[in-house]
Phi, psi and omega in degrees: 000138204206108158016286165316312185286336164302332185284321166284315169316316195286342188262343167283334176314291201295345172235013180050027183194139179282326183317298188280000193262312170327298177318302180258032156231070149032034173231169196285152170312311183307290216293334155302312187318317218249349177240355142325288211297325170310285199284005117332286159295347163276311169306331153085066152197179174252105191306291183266147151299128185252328178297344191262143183229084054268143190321122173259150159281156217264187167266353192273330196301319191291313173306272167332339164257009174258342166275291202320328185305313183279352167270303189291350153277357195269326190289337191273350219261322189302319136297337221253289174303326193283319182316318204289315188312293201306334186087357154305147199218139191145165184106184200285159129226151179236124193251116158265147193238114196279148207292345175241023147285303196263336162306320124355286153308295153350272170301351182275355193239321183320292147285003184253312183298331153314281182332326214266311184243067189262024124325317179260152153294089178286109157251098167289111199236148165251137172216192181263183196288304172319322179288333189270336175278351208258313164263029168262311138334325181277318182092039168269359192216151162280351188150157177187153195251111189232179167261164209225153341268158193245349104122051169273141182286337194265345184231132179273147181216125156240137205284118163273323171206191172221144203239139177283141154266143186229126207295132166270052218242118174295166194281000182279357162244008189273009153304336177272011216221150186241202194290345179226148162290163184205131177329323175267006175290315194292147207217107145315324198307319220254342182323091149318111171226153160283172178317157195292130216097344211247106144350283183334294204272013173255353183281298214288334126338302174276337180287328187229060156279344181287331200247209184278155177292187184262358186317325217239011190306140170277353183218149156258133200255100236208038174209145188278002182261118174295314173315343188260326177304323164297274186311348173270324178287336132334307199277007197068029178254028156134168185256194228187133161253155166221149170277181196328294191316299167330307188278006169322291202285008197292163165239196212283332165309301183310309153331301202290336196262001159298130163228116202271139169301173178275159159239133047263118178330133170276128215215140171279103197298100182260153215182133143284130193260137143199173185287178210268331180299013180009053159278180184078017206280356154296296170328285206304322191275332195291306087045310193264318160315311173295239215355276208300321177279000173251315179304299198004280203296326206248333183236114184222061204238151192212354138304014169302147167237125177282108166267135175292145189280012207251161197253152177284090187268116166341000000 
């Protein structure tokens, strides 16, 4: 049994097919095939179903990759220490990002954390929040910047800023509402949100917990773009929260449909995530140092009340 073969078990786990899992650990199909099936035939079982399509683990399969994870990260952890002795910070990492997080941010860190660290291979991937815990665990991602808090015991979180939600309201709605919004101003009925999945639109949800659901709406709304929510709200079919960030890049028209809470703001925790087994943990502080010395200047708010990103039932 060999390192290596764990490493191709784990990449046929993740991608259900040998062809793509070859690909992405660079070695040819046969030669994954052939050293599955060798660490098979030394275990005298069967890992994978091959009959099934997309290829599934067997149940004894399931067990054996979930032990394969933990020897190869512990085997990754060995490189992990020599980097930190030397103070080198490079190799691949892979950072998740949740989709209304990262147009935002995403350029405001990048290229100075690129310039600074151009040892790493920097990999970005976006999912919902559930996807990014789910592989962070798995040890498909090295860390990753969600909104927080998420109370997993297995995940470490630290905080970068707290981002205000900020009201998006054309002037036909703005009679019900006085010069600052307040929480008890919002109407799901009149709410534009995003689809079901979205952090974002379960922080909004719980920020309009007292009220009714959006159930009685004349139309349902299916999108990950805060840009279509601006424009539908423009056109008068309801108003918007956005976060902080978002409304920066807005232009002069837009702004004027802007309205800020009262404080205490009601506000989105944002935090780099990583599992507790901190590999990578030189990235990870180098990482966490750029971000943070750059939001300083752009984000400065210290009167929030942090509404949870974890969804509500209603």
């Amino acid at each position: 049994m060999t390192i290596t073969q764990l490493i191709y078990v784990l990449a046929v786990a993740e991608h259900k097919n040998f062809t793509l899992a070859a690909e992405k650990t660079f070695v040819t199909q046969p030669t994954l095939s052939m050293q599955i099936q060798k660490l098979e035939e030394e275990l005298e079982v069967q890992i994978f179903d091959r009959s099934t399509k997309p290829i599934q683990p067997t149940a004894i399969g399931q067990v054996i990759i979930q032990q394969a994870k933990k020897i190869v990260n512990e085997s990754d952890r060995i490189k992990d220490l020599i980097d930190l002795e030397k103070g080198f910070i490079g190799g691949e990492f892979k950072l998740g990002m949740i989709p209304t997080i990262a147009p935002t941010l995403l350029p405001m860190f990048l290229k100075t954390f690129l310039n600074k660290h151009n040892k790493v291979n920097l990999i970005i991937e976006e999912y919902t929040t559930e996807e990014i815990i789910q592989k962070l665990r798995n040890g498909y991602l090295d860390a990753a910047i969600v909104a927080t808090p998420l109370q997993e015991s297995d995940i470490k979180e630290r905080v970068l800023f707290y981002e205000p939600f900020v009201g998006y309201v054309p002037p036909i709605f703005r009679q019900e509402m006085g010069p600052e919004l307040k929480q008890e101003d919002l109407d799901l009925r009149k709410l534009l949100l995003l689809q079901d999945g979205h952090c974002f639109r379960d922080g909004i949800i719980n920020i309009c917990n007292n009220k009714a659901t959006s159930d009685s709406k004349q139309f349902k709304l299916q999108s990950g773009s805060f840009e279509t929510l601006i424009n539908l709200s423009k056109e008068g079919l309801g108003y918007t929260l956005l976060p902080y960030l978002h409304t920066l890049s807005l232009g002069p028209d837009d702004q004027k449909n802007l309205i800020q809470f009262a404080d205490p703001k009601p506000a989105r925790e944002i935090s780099l995530i990583y599992t507790d087994n901190e590999l990578k943990l030189q990235i990870i502080n180098a990482l966490y140092d750029v971000i943070l010395s750059i939001i300083r200047g752009a984000i400065a708010f210290q009167d929030v009340k942090i509404i949870s990103p974890k969804k509500t039932n209603l």
